[in-house]
CSV table of N, CA and C in Angstrom, one decimal:
chain,number,residue,atom,x,y,z
A,1,MET,N,2.2,-12.1,0.0
A,1,MET,CA,3.3,-11.3,-0.1
A,1,MET,C,3.4,-10.4,1.2
A,2,ILE,N,2.3,-9.9,1.7
A,2,ILE,CA,2.3,-9.1,2.8
A,2,ILE,C,2.9,-9.8,4.0
A,3,ALA,N,2.4,-11.0,4.3
A,3,ALA,CA,2.9,-11.8,5.4
A,3,ALA,C,4.4,-12.1,5.2
A,4,HIS,N,4.9,-12.3,4.0
A,4,HIS,CA,6.3,-12.6,3.8
A,4,HIS,C,7.1,-11.3,4.1
A,5,ALA,N,6.6,-10.2,3.7
A,5,ALA,CA,7.3,-8.9,3.9
A,5,ALA,C,7.4,-8.6,5.4
A,6,GLN,N,6.3,-8.9,6.1
A,6,GLN,CA,6.3,-8.6,7.5
A,6,GLN,C,7.4,-9.4,8.3
A,7,ARG,N,7.7,-10.5,7.7
A,7,ARG,CA,8.7,-11.4,8.3
A,7,ARG,C,10.1,-11.4,7.7
A,8,GLY,N,10.2,-10.4,6.7
A,8,GLY,CA,11.5,-10.3,6.1
A,8,GLY,C,11.9,-11.4,5.1
A,9,ARG,N,10.9,-12.1,4.6
A,9,ARG,CA,11.1,-13.2,3.7
A,9,ARG,C,10.5,-13.0,2.3
A,10,LEU,N,10.7,-11.9,1.7
A,10,LEU,CA,10.2,-11.6,0.4
A,10,LEU,C,10.9,-12.5,-0.6
A,11,ASP,N,12.1,-13.0,-0.3
A,11,ASP,CA,12.8,-13.9,-1.2
A,11,ASP,C,12.0,-15.2,-1.5
A,12,LEU,N,11.1,-15.5,-0.6
A,12,LEU,CA,10.3,-16.7,-0.9
A,12,LEU,C,9.2,-16.5,-1.9
A,13,VAL,N,8.9,-15.2,-2.2
A,13,VAL,CA,7.8,-14.9,-3.2
A,13,VAL,C,8.4,-13.9,-4.2
A,14,ALA,N,9.6,-14.1,-4.6
A,14,ALA,CA,10.3,-13.2,-5.5
A,14,ALA,C,9.5,-13.0,-6.8
A,15,GLY,N,9.0,-14.1,-7.3
A,15,GLY,CA,8.2,-14.0,-8.6
A,15,GLY,C,7.0,-13.0,-8.4
A,16,LEU,N,6.3,-13.2,-7.3
A,16,LEU,CA,5.1,-12.3,-7.1
A,16,LEU,C,5.5,-10.8,-6.9
A,17,VAL,N,6.7,-10.6,-6.2
A,17,VAL,CA,7.2,-9.3,-6.0
A,17,VAL,C,7.4,-8.6,-7.4
A,18,THR,N,7.9,-9.4,-8.3
A,18,THR,CA,8.2,-8.8,-9.7
A,18,THR,C,6.9,-8.7,-10.5
A,19,GLU,N,6.0,-9.6,-10.4
A,19,GLU,CA,4.8,-9.6,-11.2
A,19,GLU,C,3.7,-8.7,-10.7
A,20,LEU,N,3.6,-8.4,-9.5
A,20,LEU,CA,2.5,-7.7,-8.9
A,20,LEU,C,2.4,-6.2,-9.3
A,21,PRO,N,3.5,-5.4,-9.2
A,21,PRO,CA,3.4,-4.0,-9.5
A,21,PRO,C,2.8,-3.6,-10.9
A,22,PRO,N,3.2,-4.3,-12.0
A,22,PRO,CA,2.6,-4.0,-13.3
A,22,PRO,C,1.1,-4.3,-13.4
A,23,LEU,N,0.6,-5.1,-12.5
A,23,LEU,CA,-0.8,-5.5,-12.6
A,23,LEU,C,-1.7,-4.4,-11.9
A,24,ALA,N,-1.1,-3.5,-11.1
A,24,ALA,CA,-1.9,-2.6,-10.4
A,24,ALA,C,-2.6,-1.5,-11.2
A,25,PRO,N,-1.8,-0.8,-12.1
A,25,PRO,CA,-2.5,0.4,-12.8
A,25,PRO,C,-3.7,0.0,-13.5
A,26,PRO,N,-3.8,-1.1,-14.2
A,26,PRO,CA,-5.1,-1.4,-14.9
A,26,PRO,C,-6.3,-1.5,-14.0
A,27,LEU,N,-6.1,-1.9,-12.7
A,27,LEU,CA,-7.2,-2.0,-11.8
A,27,LEU,C,-7.8,-0.6,-11.4
A,28,PHE,N,-7.0,0.5,-11.7
A,28,PHE,CA,-7.4,1.8,-11.3
A,28,PHE,C,-7.8,2.7,-12.5
A,29,SER,N,-7.8,2.1,-13.7
A,29,SER,CA,-8.0,2.8,-14.9
A,29,SER,C,-9.5,3.1,-15.1
A,30,GLU,N,-9.8,4.0,-16.1
A,30,GLU,CA,-11.2,4.3,-16.4
A,30,GLU,C,-12.0,3.1,-16.8
A,31,SER,N,-11.4,2.2,-17.6
A,31,SER,CA,-12.2,1.0,-18.0
A,31,SER,C,-12.5,0.1,-16.8
A,32,ALA,N,-11.6,0.0,-15.8
A,32,ALA,CA,-11.8,-0.8,-14.6
A,32,ALA,C,-12.9,-0.2,-13.7
A,33,ALA,N,-13.0,1.2,-13.8
A,33,ALA,CA,-14.1,1.8,-13.0
A,33,ALA,C,-15.5,1.5,-13.5
A,34,LYS,N,-15.6,1.0,-14.7
A,34,LYS,CA,-16.9,0.6,-15.3
A,34,LYS,C,-17.2,-0.8,-15.0
A,35,VAL,N,-16.3,-1.6,-14.4
A,35,VAL,CA,-16.5,-3.0,-14.1
A,35,VAL,C,-17.4,-3.0,-12.8
A,36,PRO,N,-18.4,-3.9,-12.8
A,36,PRO,CA,-19.2,-4.0,-11.6
A,36,PRO,C,-18.4,-4.2,-10.3
A,37,ALA,N,-18.8,-3.6,-9.2
A,37,ALA,CA,-18.0,-3.6,-8.0
A,37,ALA,C,-17.9,-5.1,-7.4
A,38,TYR,N,-18.8,-5.9,-7.7
A,38,TYR,CA,-18.7,-7.3,-7.2
A,38,TYR,C,-17.6,-8.1,-7.9
A,39,LEU,N,-17.1,-7.6,-9.0
A,39,LEU,CA,-15.9,-8.2,-9.7
A,39,LEU,C,-14.6,-7.7,-9.2
A,40,ILE,N,-14.5,-6.4,-9.1
A,40,ILE,CA,-13.3,-5.7,-8.6
A,40,ILE,C,-13.7,-4.7,-7.6
A,41,GLY,N,-13.9,-5.0,-6.4
A,41,GLY,CA,-14.3,-4.1,-5.4
A,41,GLY,C,-13.2,-3.2,-4.8
A,42,MET,N,-13.6,-2.2,-4.1
A,42,MET,CA,-12.6,-1.3,-3.5
A,42,MET,C,-11.7,-2.1,-2.6
A,43,ALA,N,-12.2,-3.1,-1.8
A,43,ALA,CA,-11.4,-3.8,-0.9
A,43,ALA,C,-10.3,-4.6,-1.7
A,44,VAL,N,-10.6,-5.1,-2.9
A,44,VAL,CA,-9.5,-5.7,-3.6
A,44,VAL,C,-8.5,-4.7,-4.1
A,45,ARG,N,-8.9,-3.6,-4.5
A,45,ARG,CA,-8.0,-2.5,-4.9
A,45,ARG,C,-7.1,-2.1,-3.7
A,46,GLY,N,-7.8,-1.9,-2.6
A,46,GLY,CA,-7.1,-1.5,-1.4
A,46,GLY,C,-6.1,-2.5,-0.9
A,47,THR,N,-6.4,-3.8,-1.0
A,47,THR,CA,-5.5,-4.9,-0.7
A,47,THR,C,-4.2,-4.8,-1.6
A,48,LEU,N,-4.5,-4.6,-2.9
A,48,LEU,CA,-3.3,-4.5,-3.8
A,48,LEU,C,-2.4,-3.3,-3.4
A,49,LEU,N,-3.1,-2.2,-3.1
A,49,LEU,CA,-2.3,-1.0,-2.7
A,49,LEU,C,-1.5,-1.3,-1.4
A,50,LEU,N,-2.1,-2.0,-0.5
A,50,LEU,CA,-1.5,-2.3,0.8
A,50,LEU,C,-0.3,-3.2,0.5
A,51,ALA,N,-0.4,-4.2,-0.4
A,51,ALA,CA,0.7,-5.1,-0.7
A,51,ALA,C,1.9,-4.3,-1.3
A,52,LEU,N,1.5,-3.4,-2.2
A,52,LEU,CA,2.6,-2.5,-2.9
A,52,LEU,C,3.2,-1.6,-1.9
A,53,GLY,N,2.4,-1.1,-0.9
A,53,GLY,CA,2.9,-0.2,0.1
A,53,GLY,C,3.9,-0.9,1.0
A,54,VAL,N,3.5,-2.1,1.5
A,54,VAL,CA,4.4,-2.9,2.3
A,54,VAL,C,5.7,-3.2,1.6
A,55,LEU,N,5.6,-3.5,0.3
A,55,LEU,CA,6.7,-3.8,-0.5
A,55,LEU,C,7.7,-2.6,-0.6
A,56,ALA,N,7.1,-1.4,-0.8
A,56,ALA,CA,7.8,-0.2,-0.9
A,56,ALA,C,8.5,0.1,0.4
A,57,LEU,N,7.8,0.0,1.5
A,57,LEU,CA,8.4,0.2,2.8
A,57,LEU,C,9.5,-0.7,3.1
A,58,ASP,N,9.3,-2.0,2.7
A,58,ASP,CA,10.4,-3.0,2.9
A,58,ASP,C,11.7,-2.6,2.2
A,59,ARG,N,11.5,-1.9,1.0
A,59,ARG,CA,12.6,-1.5,0.2
A,59,ARG,C,13.2,-0.2,0.7
A,60,GLY,N,12.6,0.4,1.7
A,60,GLY,CA,13.1,1.7,2.2
A,60,GLY,C,12.5,2.9,1.4
A,61,ASP,N,11.5,2.7,0.6
A,61,ASP,CA,10.8,3.7,-0.2
A,61,ASP,C,9.7,4.3,0.6
A,62,ARG,N,9.8,5.6,0.9
A,62,ARG,CA,8.8,6.2,1.8
A,62,ARG,C,7.5,6.4,1.1
A,63,THR,N,7.4,6.3,-0.2
A,63,THR,CA,6.1,6.4,-0.9
A,63,THR,C,5.2,5.2,-0.4
A,64,GLY,N,5.8,4.2,0.2
A,64,GLY,CA,4.9,3.1,0.7
A,64,GLY,C,4.0,3.6,1.8
A,65,ALA,N,4.4,4.7,2.5
A,65,ALA,CA,3.5,5.2,3.5
A,65,ALA,C,2.2,5.8,2.9
A,66,ARG,N,2.3,6.4,1.8
A,66,ARG,CA,1.2,7.0,1.0
A,66,ARG,C,0.3,5.9,0.5
A,67,LEU,N,0.9,4.8,0.0
A,67,LEU,CA,0.1,3.6,-0.5
A,67,LEU,C,-0.6,3.0,0.7
A,68,VAL,N,0.0,2.9,1.8
A,68,VAL,CA,-0.7,2.3,3.0
A,68,VAL,C,-1.9,3.2,3.4
A,69,ALA,N,-1.7,4.5,3.4
A,69,ALA,CA,-2.8,5.4,3.7
A,69,ALA,C,-3.9,5.3,2.7
A,70,LEU,N,-3.6,5.2,1.4
A,70,LEU,CA,-4.6,5.0,0.4
A,70,LEU,C,-5.4,3.7,0.6
A,71,ALA,N,-4.6,2.7,0.9
A,71,ALA,CA,-5.2,1.4,1.1
A,71,ALA,C,-6.2,1.4,2.3
A,72,GLU,N,-5.9,2.1,3.3
A,72,GLU,CA,-6.8,2.3,4.5
A,72,GLU,C,-8.0,3.0,4.1
A,73,ARG,N,-7.9,4.0,3.2
A,73,ARG,CA,-9.1,4.8,2.8
A,73,ARG,C,-10.0,3.9,1.9
A,74,LEU,N,-9.4,3.1,1.0
A,74,LEU,CA,-10.2,2.2,0.2
A,74,LEU,C,-10.8,1.1,0.9
A,75,GLY,N,-10.1,0.7,2.0
A,75,GLY,CA,-10.5,-0.5,2.7
A,75,GLY,C,-9.7,-1.7,2.1
A,76,PHE,N,-9.4,-2.7,2.8
A,76,PHE,CA,-8.7,-3.9,2.3
A,76,PHE,C,-9.2,-5.1,3.0
A,77,LEU,N,-9.0,-6.3,2.4
A,77,LEU,CA,-9.4,-7.5,2.9
A,77,LEU,C,-8.7,-7.8,4.2
A,78,ARG,N,-9.5,-8.2,5.2
A,78,ARG,CA,-8.9,-8.4,6.6
A,78,ARG,C,-9.1,-9.9,7.0
A,79,ASN,N,-9.3,-10.7,6.1
A,79,ASN,CA,-9.7,-12.1,6.4
A,79,ASN,C,-8.6,-12.9,7.2
A,80,PHE,N,-7.4,-12.5,6.9
A,80,PHE,CA,-6.3,-13.3,7.5
A,80,PHE,C,-5.6,-12.5,8.7
A,81,GLN,N,-6.0,-12.9,9.9
A,81,GLN,CA,-5.5,-12.2,11.1
A,81,GLN,C,-4.5,-13.1,11.7
A,82,PRO,N,-3.4,-12.5,12.2
A,82,PRO,CA,-3.2,-11.1,12.5
A,82,PRO,C,-2.4,-10.4,11.3
A,83,THR,N,-2.1,-11.1,10.2
A,83,THR,CA,-1.4,-10.5,9.1
A,83,THR,C,-2.0,-9.3,8.6
A,84,MET,N,-3.3,-9.2,8.5
A,84,MET,CA,-4.0,-8.1,7.9
A,84,MET,C,-4.5,-7.1,9.0
A,85,THR,N,-3.9,-7.0,10.1
A,85,THR,CA,-4.3,-6.0,11.1
A,85,THR,C,-3.8,-4.6,10.8
A,86,PRO,N,-4.7,-3.6,10.7
A,86,PRO,CA,-4.3,-2.3,10.2
A,86,PRO,C,-3.3,-1.6,11.1
A,87,ALA,N,-3.2,-1.9,12.4
A,87,ALA,CA,-2.3,-1.3,13.3
A,87,ALA,C,-0.9,-1.5,12.9
A,88,GLY,N,-0.5,-2.7,12.5
A,88,GLY,CA,0.8,-3.0,12.1
A,88,GLY,C,1.3,-2.2,10.8
A,89,PHE,N,0.4,-2.1,9.9
A,89,PHE,CA,0.7,-1.3,8.7
A,89,PHE,C,0.9,0.2,9.0
A,90,ARG,N,0.0,0.6,9.8
A,90,ARG,CA,0.0,2.0,10.2
A,90,ARG,C,1.3,2.4,10.9
A,91,ALA,N,1.7,1.5,11.8
A,91,ALA,CA,3.0,1.7,12.5
A,91,ALA,C,4.2,1.7,11.5
A,92,ALA,N,4.2,0.8,10.6
A,92,ALA,CA,5.3,0.8,9.6
A,92,ALA,C,5.3,2.0,8.8
A,93,ALA,N,4.1,2.5,8.4
A,93,ALA,CA,4.0,3.7,7.6
A,93,ALA,C,4.5,4.9,8.4
A,94,GLU,N,4.1,5.0,9.6
A,94,GLU,CA,4.5,6.1,10.5
A,94,GLU,C,6.0,6.2,10.7
A,95,LYS,N,6.7,5.0,10.6
A,95,LYS,CA,8.1,5.0,10.8
A,95,LYS,C,8.9,5.4,9.5
A,96,ALA,N,8.2,5.5,8.4
A,96,ALA,CA,8.8,5.7,7.1
A,96,ALA,C,9.5,7.1,7.0
A,97,ASP,N,8.9,8.1,7.7
A,97,ASP,CA,9.4,9.4,7.7
A,97,ASP,C,9.8,9.8,9.1
A,98,GLY,N,11.0,10.4,9.2
A,98,GLY,CA,11.4,10.9,10.5
A,98,GLY,C,10.8,12.3,10.7
A,99,PRO,N,11.0,12.9,11.9
A,99,PRO,CA,10.5,14.3,12.2
A,99,PRO,C,10.9,15.3,11.1
A,100,ASP,N,12.1,15.3,10.7
A,100,ASP,CA,12.5,16.3,9.7
A,100,ASP,C,11.8,16.2,8.4
A,101,GLU,N,11.6,14.9,7.9
A,101,GLU,CA,10.9,14.7,6.6
A,101,GLU,C,9.5,15.1,6.8
A,102,LEU,N,8.9,14.8,7.9
A,102,LEU,CA,7.5,15.2,8.1
A,102,LEU,C,7.3,16.8,8.1
A,103,ARG,N,8.3,17.4,8.8
A,103,ARG,CA,8.3,18.9,8.8
A,103,ARG,C,8.4,19.5,7.4
A,104,LEU,N,9.3,18.9,6.6
A,104,LEU,CA,9.5,19.4,5.2
A,104,LEU,C,8.3,19.1,4.3
A,105,ALA,N,7.7,17.9,4.5
A,105,ALA,CA,6.5,17.6,3.8
A,105,ALA,C,5.3,18.6,4.1
A,106,ALA,N,5.2,18.9,5.4
A,106,ALA,CA,4.2,19.9,5.8
A,106,ALA,C,4.4,21.2,5.2
A,107,LEU,N,5.7,21.6,5.2
A,107,LEU,CA,6.1,22.9,4.6
A,107,LEU,C,5.8,23.0,3.1
A,108,ASP,N,6.1,21.9,2.4
A,108,ASP,CA,5.8,21.8,1.0
A,108,ASP,C,4.3,22.0,0.7
A,109,LEU,N,3.5,21.3,1.5
A,109,LEU,CA,2.0,21.4,1.3
A,109,LEU,C,1.5,22.8,1.6
A,110,LEU,N,2.0,23.4,2.7
A,110,LEU,CA,1.5,24.7,3.1
A,110,LEU,C,2.0,25.8,2.1
A,111,SER,N,3.1,25.6,1.5
A,111,SER,CA,3.6,26.6,0.5
A,111,SER,C,3.0,26.4,-0.9
A,112,GLY,N,2.3,25.3,-1.1
A,112,GLY,CA,1.6,25.1,-2.3
A,112,GLY,C,2.5,24.5,-3.4
A,113,SER,N,3.8,24.1,-3.0
A,113,SER,CA,4.7,23.5,-4.0
A,113,SER,C,4.5,22.0,-4.2
A,114,ALA,N,3.7,21.4,-3.3
A,114,ALA,CA,3.5,19.9,-3.5
A,114,ALA,C,2.3,19.7,-4.4
A,115,PRO,N,2.4,18.7,-5.2
A,115,PRO,CA,1.2,18.3,-6.1
A,115,PRO,C,0.1,17.8,-5.3
A,116,GLY,N,-1.1,18.0,-5.8
A,116,GLY,CA,-2.3,17.4,-5.2
A,116,GLY,C,-2.7,17.9,-3.9
């Protein structure tokens, strides 16, 4: 899905685009946290977040930038190069917000009105 999104061809994996988002929350639940890391490691979770982030950015949803940042923190599978090169995702996430949106986000954080 990530490679297709990078090339503007999500239409070729439309079924995956529909099926993937509901699969994500259970991998981050309390019960999933008890599963041994060799079954569902952080890199698998990070890769899922990366895919969802790229999908969100492709749709113009700026929350994709946050998902990409979380994916980088968790780590993600980098086996397929150049598709899984972090620099490309970082650049896409950085373009998600313009200067005015970044200024407003910083102001929200500094004023304590933003959650988390």
